mmCIF file of C-alpha atoms in Angstrom:
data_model
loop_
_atom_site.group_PDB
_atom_site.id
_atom_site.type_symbol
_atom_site.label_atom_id
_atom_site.label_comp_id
_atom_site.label_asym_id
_atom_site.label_seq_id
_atom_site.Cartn_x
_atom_site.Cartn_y
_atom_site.Cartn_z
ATOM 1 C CA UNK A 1 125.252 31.268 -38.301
ATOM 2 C CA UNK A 2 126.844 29.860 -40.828
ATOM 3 C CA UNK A 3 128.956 26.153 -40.453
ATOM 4 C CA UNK A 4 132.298 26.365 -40.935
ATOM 5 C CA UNK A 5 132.379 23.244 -43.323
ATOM 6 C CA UNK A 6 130.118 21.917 -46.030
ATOM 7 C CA UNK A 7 129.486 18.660 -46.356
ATOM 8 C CA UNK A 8 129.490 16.370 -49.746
ATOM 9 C CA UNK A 9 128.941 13.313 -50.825
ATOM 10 C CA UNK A 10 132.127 12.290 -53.606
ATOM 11 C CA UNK A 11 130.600 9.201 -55.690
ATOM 12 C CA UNK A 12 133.540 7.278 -57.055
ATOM 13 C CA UNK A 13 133.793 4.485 -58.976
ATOM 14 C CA UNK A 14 133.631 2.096 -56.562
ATOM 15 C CA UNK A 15 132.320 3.198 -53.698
ATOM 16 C CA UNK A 16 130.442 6.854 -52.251
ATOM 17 C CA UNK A 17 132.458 8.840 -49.601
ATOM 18 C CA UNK A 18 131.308 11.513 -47.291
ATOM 19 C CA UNK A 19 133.422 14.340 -46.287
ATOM 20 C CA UNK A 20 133.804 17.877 -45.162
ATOM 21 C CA UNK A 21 135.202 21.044 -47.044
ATOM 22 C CA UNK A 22 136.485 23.695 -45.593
ATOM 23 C CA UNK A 23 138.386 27.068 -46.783
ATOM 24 C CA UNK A 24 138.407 28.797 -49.703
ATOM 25 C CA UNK A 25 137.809 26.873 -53.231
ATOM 26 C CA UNK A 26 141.223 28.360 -54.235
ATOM 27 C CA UNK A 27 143.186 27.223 -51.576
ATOM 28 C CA UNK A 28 146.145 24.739 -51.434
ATOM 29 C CA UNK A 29 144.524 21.179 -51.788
ATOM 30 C CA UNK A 30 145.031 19.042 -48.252
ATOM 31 C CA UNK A 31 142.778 15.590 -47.617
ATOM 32 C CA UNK A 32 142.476 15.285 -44.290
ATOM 33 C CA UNK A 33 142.588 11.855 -42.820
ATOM 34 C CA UNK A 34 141.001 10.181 -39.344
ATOM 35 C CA UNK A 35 142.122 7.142 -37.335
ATOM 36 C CA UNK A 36 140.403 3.942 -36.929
ATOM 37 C CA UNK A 37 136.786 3.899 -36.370
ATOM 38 C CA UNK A 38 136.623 7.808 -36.131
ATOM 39 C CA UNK A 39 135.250 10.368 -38.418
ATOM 40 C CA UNK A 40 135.206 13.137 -40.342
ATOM 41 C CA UNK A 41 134.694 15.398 -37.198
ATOM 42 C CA UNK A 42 138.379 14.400 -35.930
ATOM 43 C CA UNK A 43 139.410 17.265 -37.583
ATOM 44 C CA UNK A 44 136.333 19.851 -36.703
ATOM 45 C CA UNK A 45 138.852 22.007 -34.122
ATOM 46 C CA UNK A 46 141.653 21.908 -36.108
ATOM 47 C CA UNK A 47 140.722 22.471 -39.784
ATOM 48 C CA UNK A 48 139.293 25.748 -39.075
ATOM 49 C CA UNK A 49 142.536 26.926 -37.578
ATOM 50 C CA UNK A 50 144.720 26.233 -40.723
ATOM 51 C CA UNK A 51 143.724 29.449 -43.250
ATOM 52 C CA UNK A 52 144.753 29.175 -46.663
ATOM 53 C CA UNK A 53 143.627 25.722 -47.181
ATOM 54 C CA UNK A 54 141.306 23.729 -49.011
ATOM 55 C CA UNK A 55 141.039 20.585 -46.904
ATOM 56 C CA UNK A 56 138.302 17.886 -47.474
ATOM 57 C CA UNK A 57 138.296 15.958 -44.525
ATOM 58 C CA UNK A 58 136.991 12.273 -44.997
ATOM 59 C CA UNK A 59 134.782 9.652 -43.445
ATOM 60 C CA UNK A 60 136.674 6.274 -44.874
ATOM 61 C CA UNK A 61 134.810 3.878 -46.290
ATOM 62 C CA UNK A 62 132.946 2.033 -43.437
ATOM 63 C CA UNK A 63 133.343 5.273 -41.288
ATOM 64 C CA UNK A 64 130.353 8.078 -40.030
ATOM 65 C CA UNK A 65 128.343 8.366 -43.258
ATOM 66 C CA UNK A 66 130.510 7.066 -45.672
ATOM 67 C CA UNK A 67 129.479 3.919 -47.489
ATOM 68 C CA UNK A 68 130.116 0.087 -46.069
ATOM 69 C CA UNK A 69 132.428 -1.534 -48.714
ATOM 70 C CA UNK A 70 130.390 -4.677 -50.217
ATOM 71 C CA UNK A 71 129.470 -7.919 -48.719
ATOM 72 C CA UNK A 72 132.783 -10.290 -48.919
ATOM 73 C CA UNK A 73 135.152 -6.921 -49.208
ATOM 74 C CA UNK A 74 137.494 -6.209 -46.486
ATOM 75 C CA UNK A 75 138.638 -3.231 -45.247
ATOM 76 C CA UNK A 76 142.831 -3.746 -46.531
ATOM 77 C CA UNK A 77 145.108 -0.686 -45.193
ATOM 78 C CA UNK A 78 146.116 -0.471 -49.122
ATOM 79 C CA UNK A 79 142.014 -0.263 -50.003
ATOM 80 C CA UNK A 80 142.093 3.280 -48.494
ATOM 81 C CA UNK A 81 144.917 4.341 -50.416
ATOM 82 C CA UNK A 82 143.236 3.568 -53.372
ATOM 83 C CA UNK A 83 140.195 5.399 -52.245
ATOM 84 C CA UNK A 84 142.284 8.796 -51.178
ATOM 85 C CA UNK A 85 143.828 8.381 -54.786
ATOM 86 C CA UNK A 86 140.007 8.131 -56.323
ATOM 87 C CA UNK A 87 139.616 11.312 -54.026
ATOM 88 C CA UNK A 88 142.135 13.181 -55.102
ATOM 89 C CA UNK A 89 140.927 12.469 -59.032
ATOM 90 C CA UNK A 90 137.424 13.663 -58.487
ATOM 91 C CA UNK A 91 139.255 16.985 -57.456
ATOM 92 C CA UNK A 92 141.379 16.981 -60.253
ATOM 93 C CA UNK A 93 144.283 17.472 -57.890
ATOM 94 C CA UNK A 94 147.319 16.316 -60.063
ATOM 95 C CA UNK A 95 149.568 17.220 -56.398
ATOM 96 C CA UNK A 96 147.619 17.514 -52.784
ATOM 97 C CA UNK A 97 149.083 16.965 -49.350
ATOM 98 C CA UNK A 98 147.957 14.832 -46.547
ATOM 99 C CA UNK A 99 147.306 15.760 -43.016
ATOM 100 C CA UNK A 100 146.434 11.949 -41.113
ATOM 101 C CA UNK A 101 145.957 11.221 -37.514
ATOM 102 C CA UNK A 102 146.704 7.979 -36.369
ATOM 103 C CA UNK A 103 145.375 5.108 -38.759
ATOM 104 C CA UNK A 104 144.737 8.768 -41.197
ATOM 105 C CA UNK A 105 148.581 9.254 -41.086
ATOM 106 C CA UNK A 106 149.436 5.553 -41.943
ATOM 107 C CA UNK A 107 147.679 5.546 -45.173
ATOM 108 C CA UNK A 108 148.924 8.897 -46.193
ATOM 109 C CA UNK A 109 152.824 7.349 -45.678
ATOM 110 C CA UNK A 110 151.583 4.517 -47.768
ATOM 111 C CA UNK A 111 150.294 6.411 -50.606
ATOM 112 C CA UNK A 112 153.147 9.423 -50.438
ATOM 113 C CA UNK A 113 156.090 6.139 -50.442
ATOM 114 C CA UNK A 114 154.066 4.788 -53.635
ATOM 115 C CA UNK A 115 153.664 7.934 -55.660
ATOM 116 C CA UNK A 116 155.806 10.401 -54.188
ATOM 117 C CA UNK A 117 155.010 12.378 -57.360
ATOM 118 C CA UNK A 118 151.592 13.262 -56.064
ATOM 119 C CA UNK A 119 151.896 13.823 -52.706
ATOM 120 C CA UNK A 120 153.060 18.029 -51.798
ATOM 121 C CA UNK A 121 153.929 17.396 -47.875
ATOM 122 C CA UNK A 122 152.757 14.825 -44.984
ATOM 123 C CA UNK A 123 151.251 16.645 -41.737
ATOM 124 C CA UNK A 124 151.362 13.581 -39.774
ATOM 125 C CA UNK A 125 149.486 13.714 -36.220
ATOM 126 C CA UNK A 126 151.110 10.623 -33.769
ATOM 127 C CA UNK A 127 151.550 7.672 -36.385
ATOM 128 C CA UNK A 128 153.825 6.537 -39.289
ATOM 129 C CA UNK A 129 153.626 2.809 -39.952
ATOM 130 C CA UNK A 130 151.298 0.178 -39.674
ATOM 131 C CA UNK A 131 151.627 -2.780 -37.013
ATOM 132 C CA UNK A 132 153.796 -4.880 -38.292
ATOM 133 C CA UNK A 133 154.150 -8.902 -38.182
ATOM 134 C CA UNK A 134 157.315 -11.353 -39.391
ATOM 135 C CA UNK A 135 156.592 -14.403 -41.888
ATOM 136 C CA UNK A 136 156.598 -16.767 -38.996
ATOM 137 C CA UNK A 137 153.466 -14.956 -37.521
ATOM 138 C CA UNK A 138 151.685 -15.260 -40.572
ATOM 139 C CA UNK A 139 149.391 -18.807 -40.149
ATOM 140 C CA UNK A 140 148.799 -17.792 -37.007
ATOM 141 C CA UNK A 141 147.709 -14.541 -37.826
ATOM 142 C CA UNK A 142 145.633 -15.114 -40.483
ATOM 143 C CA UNK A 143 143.829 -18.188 -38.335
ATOM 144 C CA UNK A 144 142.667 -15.896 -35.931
ATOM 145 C CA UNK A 145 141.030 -13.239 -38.638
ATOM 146 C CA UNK A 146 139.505 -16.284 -40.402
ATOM 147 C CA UNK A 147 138.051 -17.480 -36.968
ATOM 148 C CA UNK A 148 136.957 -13.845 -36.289
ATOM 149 C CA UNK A 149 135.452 -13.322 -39.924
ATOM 150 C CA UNK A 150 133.208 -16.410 -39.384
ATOM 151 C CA UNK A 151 132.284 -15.490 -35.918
ATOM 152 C CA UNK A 152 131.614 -11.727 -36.952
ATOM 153 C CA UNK A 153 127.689 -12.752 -38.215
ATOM 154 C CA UNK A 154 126.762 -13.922 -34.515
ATOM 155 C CA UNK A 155 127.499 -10.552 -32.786
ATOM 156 C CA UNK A 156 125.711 -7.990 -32.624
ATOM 157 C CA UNK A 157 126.645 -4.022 -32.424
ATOM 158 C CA UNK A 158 126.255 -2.278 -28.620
ATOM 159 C CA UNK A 159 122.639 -0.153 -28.283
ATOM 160 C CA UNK A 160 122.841 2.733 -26.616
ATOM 161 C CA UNK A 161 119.684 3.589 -24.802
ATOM 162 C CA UNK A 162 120.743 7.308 -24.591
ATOM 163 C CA UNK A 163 123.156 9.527 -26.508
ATOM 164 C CA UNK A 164 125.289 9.960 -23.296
ATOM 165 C CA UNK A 165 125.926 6.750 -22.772
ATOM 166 C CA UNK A 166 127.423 6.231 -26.160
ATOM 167 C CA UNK A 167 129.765 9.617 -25.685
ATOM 168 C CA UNK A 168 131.298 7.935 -22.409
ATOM 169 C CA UNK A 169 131.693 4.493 -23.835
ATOM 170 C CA UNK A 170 133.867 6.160 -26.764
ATOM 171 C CA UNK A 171 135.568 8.346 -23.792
ATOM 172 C CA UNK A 172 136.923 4.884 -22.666
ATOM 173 C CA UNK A 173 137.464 3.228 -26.655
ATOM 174 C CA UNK A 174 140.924 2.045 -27.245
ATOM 175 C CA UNK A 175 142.496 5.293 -27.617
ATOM 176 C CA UNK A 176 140.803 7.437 -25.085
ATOM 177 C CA UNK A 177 139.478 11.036 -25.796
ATOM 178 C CA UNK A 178 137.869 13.387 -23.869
ATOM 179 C CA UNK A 179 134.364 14.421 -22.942
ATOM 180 C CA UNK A 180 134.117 17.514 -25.921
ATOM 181 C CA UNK A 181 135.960 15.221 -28.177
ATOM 182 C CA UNK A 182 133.410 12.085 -27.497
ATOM 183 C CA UNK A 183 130.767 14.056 -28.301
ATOM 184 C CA UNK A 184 131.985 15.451 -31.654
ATOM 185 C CA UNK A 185 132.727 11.538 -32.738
ATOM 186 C CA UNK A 186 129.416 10.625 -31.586
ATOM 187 C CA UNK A 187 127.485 13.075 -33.372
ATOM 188 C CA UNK A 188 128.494 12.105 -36.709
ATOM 189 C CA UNK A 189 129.324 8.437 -35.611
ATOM 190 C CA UNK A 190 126.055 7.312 -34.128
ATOM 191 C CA UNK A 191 122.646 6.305 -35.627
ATOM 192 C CA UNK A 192 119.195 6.426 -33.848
ATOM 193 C CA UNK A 193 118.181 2.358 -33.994
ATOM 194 C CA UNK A 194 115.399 0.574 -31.875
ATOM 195 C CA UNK A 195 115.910 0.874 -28.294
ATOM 196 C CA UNK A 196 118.135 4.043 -28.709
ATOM 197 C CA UNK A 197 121.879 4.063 -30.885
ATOM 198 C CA UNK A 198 124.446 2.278 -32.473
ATOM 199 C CA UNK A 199 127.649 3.381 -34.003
ATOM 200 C CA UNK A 200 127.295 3.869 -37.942
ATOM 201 C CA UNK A 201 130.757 1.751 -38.729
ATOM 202 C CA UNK A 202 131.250 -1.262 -40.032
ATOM 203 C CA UNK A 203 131.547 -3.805 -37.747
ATOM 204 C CA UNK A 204 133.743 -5.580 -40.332
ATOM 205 C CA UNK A 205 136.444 -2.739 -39.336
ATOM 206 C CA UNK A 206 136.806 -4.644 -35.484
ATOM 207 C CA UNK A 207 138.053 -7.796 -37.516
ATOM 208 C CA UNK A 208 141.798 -8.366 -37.224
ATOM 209 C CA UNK A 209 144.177 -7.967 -39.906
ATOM 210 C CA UNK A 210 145.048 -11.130 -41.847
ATOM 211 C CA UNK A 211 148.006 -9.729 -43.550
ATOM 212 C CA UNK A 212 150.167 -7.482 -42.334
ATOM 213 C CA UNK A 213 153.470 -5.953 -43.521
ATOM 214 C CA UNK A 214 157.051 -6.867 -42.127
ATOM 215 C CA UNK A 215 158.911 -4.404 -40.965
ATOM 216 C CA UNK A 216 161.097 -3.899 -44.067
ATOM 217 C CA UNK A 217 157.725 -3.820 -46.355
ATOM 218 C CA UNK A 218 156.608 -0.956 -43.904
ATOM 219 C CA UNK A 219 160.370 1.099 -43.533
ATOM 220 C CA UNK A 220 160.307 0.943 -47.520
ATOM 221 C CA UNK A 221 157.264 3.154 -47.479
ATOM 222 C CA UNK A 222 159.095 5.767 -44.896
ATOM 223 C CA UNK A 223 162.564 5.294 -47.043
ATOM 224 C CA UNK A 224 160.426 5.853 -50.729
ATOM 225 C CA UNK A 225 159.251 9.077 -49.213
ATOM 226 C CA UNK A 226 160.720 12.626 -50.788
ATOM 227 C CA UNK A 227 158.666 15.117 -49.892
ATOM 228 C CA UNK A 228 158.757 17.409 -46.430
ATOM 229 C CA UNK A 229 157.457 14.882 -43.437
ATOM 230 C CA UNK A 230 156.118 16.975 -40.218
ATOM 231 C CA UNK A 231 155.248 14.614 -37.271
ATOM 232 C CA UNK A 232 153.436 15.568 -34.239
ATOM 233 C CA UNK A 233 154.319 13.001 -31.654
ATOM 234 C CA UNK A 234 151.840 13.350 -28.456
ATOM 235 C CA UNK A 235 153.529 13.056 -25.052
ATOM 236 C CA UNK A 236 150.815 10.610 -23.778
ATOM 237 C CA UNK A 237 149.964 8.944 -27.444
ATOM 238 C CA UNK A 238 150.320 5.719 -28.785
ATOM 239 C CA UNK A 239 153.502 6.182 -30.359
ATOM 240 C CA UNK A 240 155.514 7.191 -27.825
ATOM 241 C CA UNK A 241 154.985 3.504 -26.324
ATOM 242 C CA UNK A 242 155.987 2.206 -29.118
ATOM 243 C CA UNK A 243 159.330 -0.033 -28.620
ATOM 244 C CA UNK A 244 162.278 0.991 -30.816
ATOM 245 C CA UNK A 245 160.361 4.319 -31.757
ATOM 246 C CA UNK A 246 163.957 6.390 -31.352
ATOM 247 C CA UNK A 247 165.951 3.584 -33.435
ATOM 248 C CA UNK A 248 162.917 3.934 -36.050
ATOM 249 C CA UNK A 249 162.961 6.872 -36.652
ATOM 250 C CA UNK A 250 166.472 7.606 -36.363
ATOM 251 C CA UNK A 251 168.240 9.268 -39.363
ATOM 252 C CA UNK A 252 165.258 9.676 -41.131
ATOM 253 C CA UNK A 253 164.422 13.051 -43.107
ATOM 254 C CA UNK A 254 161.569 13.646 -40.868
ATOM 255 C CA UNK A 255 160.763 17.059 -38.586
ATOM 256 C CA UNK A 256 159.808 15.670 -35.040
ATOM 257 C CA UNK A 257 157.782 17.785 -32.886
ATOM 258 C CA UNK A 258 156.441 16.874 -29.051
ATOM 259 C CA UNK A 259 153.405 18.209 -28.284
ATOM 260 C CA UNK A 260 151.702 18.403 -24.680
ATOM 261 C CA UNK A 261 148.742 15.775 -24.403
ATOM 262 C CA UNK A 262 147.229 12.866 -25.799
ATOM 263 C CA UNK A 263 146.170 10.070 -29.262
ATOM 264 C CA UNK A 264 143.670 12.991 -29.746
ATOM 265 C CA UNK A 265 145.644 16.117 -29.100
ATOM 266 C CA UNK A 266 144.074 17.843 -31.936
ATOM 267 C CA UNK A 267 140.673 16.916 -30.969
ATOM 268 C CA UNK A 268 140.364 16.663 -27.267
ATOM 269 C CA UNK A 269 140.258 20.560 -26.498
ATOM 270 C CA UNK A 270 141.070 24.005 -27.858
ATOM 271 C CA UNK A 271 144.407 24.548 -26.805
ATOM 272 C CA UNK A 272 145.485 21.016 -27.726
ATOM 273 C CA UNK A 273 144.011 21.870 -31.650
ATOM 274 C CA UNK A 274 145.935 25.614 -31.553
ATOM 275 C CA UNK A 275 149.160 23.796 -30.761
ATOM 276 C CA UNK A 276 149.018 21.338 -33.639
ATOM 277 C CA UNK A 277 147.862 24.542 -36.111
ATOM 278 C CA UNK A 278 150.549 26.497 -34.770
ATOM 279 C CA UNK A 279 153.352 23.480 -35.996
ATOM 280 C CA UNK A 280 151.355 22.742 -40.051
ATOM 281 C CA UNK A 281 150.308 26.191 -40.626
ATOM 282 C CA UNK A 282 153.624 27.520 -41.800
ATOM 283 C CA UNK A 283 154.414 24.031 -42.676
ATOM 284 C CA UNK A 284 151.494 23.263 -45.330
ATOM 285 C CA UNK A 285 151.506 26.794 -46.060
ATOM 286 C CA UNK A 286 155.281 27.016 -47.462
ATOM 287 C CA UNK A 287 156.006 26.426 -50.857
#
């Protein structure tokens, strides 16, 4: 039986990416974008329900078999745009939309607000902006990533001593997911090691931020957008907890949709993927 993705490696100038393709060579170009310290197979229920398409779903740098950015590089919210763009290039695709989840859909805001002119339509899957933090924050902030940075050689990634045991520890990560959708992250996230597995990722990506945007910098990115904006906001997700979310995104050109279920939706089972096609199909699919 054949898979219903192929997988490549995209060398670009800076770094090598791993992703999957799927649908037709022809079809409309769509990069498909994970959250933090997922993969590639975030989007293997979904992508295979949207027809038409030619997505190529990444692993970001750092991420399942993508490459670890270079000693003394960090892992900057604004690197990842740059690496989409590089994407995008090797494709030769002069205009491509972005369907992100989570940390996925933050970058793609980022890189639509800086070059609208590239970016077709945003299928955005429960996030928008970044977490933010004020000037007065700032020392503070970027105290604790230099104490973290300099701590980060003493610890040591979690061993596994059997695959199952890796699939329920991601069941209860920071954004939970469910048992089908734990094991499709830790197939392509895990690595057989000495004394059973680890998780392939960077463990640079755990280190805390130590810049982040104001609130203005990030709303600038939302306000510079001009092309069609679909969110998916999950009734038990992360952004619904969000403070201010209403006031945020109030008056904003942006199609709002609730969906049934959680961070994951799109992932975590079957009918929770066919609800999310059923909103971007005719949505990436219109001209």
């Amino acid at each position: 039986m054949s898979l219903p993705f192929e997988e490549v490696r995209l060398r670009l100038p800076h770094i090598e990416l791993a992703a999957h393709l799927y649908g037709p060579a022809d079809g409309q170009p769509v990069i498909a974008l994970h959250g933090w310290l997922d993969n590639a197979a975030s989007f293997a229920r979904l992508a295979p329900r949207l027809p038409g398409l030619r997505i190529v779903a990444l692993d970001f740098a750092g991420h399942g078999h993508s490459d670890h950015r270079p000693p003394g590089a960090s892992y900057a919210i604004w690197d990842y745009v740059h690496d989409v763009l590089q994407v995008a290039e090797q494709f030769g695709w002069q205009r491509f939309s972005l369907l992100g989840h989570s940390m996925g859909a933050i970058v793609s805001v980022l890189l639509a607000g800086a070059l609208p002119e590239r970016v077709e339509r945003l299928a955005l899957i429960d996030g928008l902006i970044p977490y933010t933090g004020e000037a007065d924050t700032a020392p503070q902030k970027l105290a604790e990533a230099l104490k973290a940075q300099m701590a980060l050689a003493g610890k040591r990634k979690p061993v596994y001593a059997e695959f199952e045991r890796a699939v329920q520890a991601r069941m209860r990560g920071t954004a939970a997911v469910s048992r089908d959708a734990a094991e499709l992250l830790a197939q392509r996230g895990l690595m057989p090691v000495p004394g059973g597995y680890t998780w392939r990722t960077d463990s640079r990506l755990t280190l805390p931020s130590p810049l982040r945007l104001t609130q203005a910098h990030a709303m600038a990115f939302v306000h510079s957008l001009q092309c069609p904006v679909s969110l998916l906001l999950a009734e038990q997700g992360i952004l619904v907890a969000q403070p201010h979310l209403a006031e945020l995104l109030s008056g904003l050109p942006i199609d709002l949709t609730h969906l049934p279920g959680g961070h994951h939706l799109h992932l975590d089972d079957e009918a929770g993927a066919q609800l999310v096609a059923d909103c971007f199909n005719p949505f990436l699919r219109s001209s």
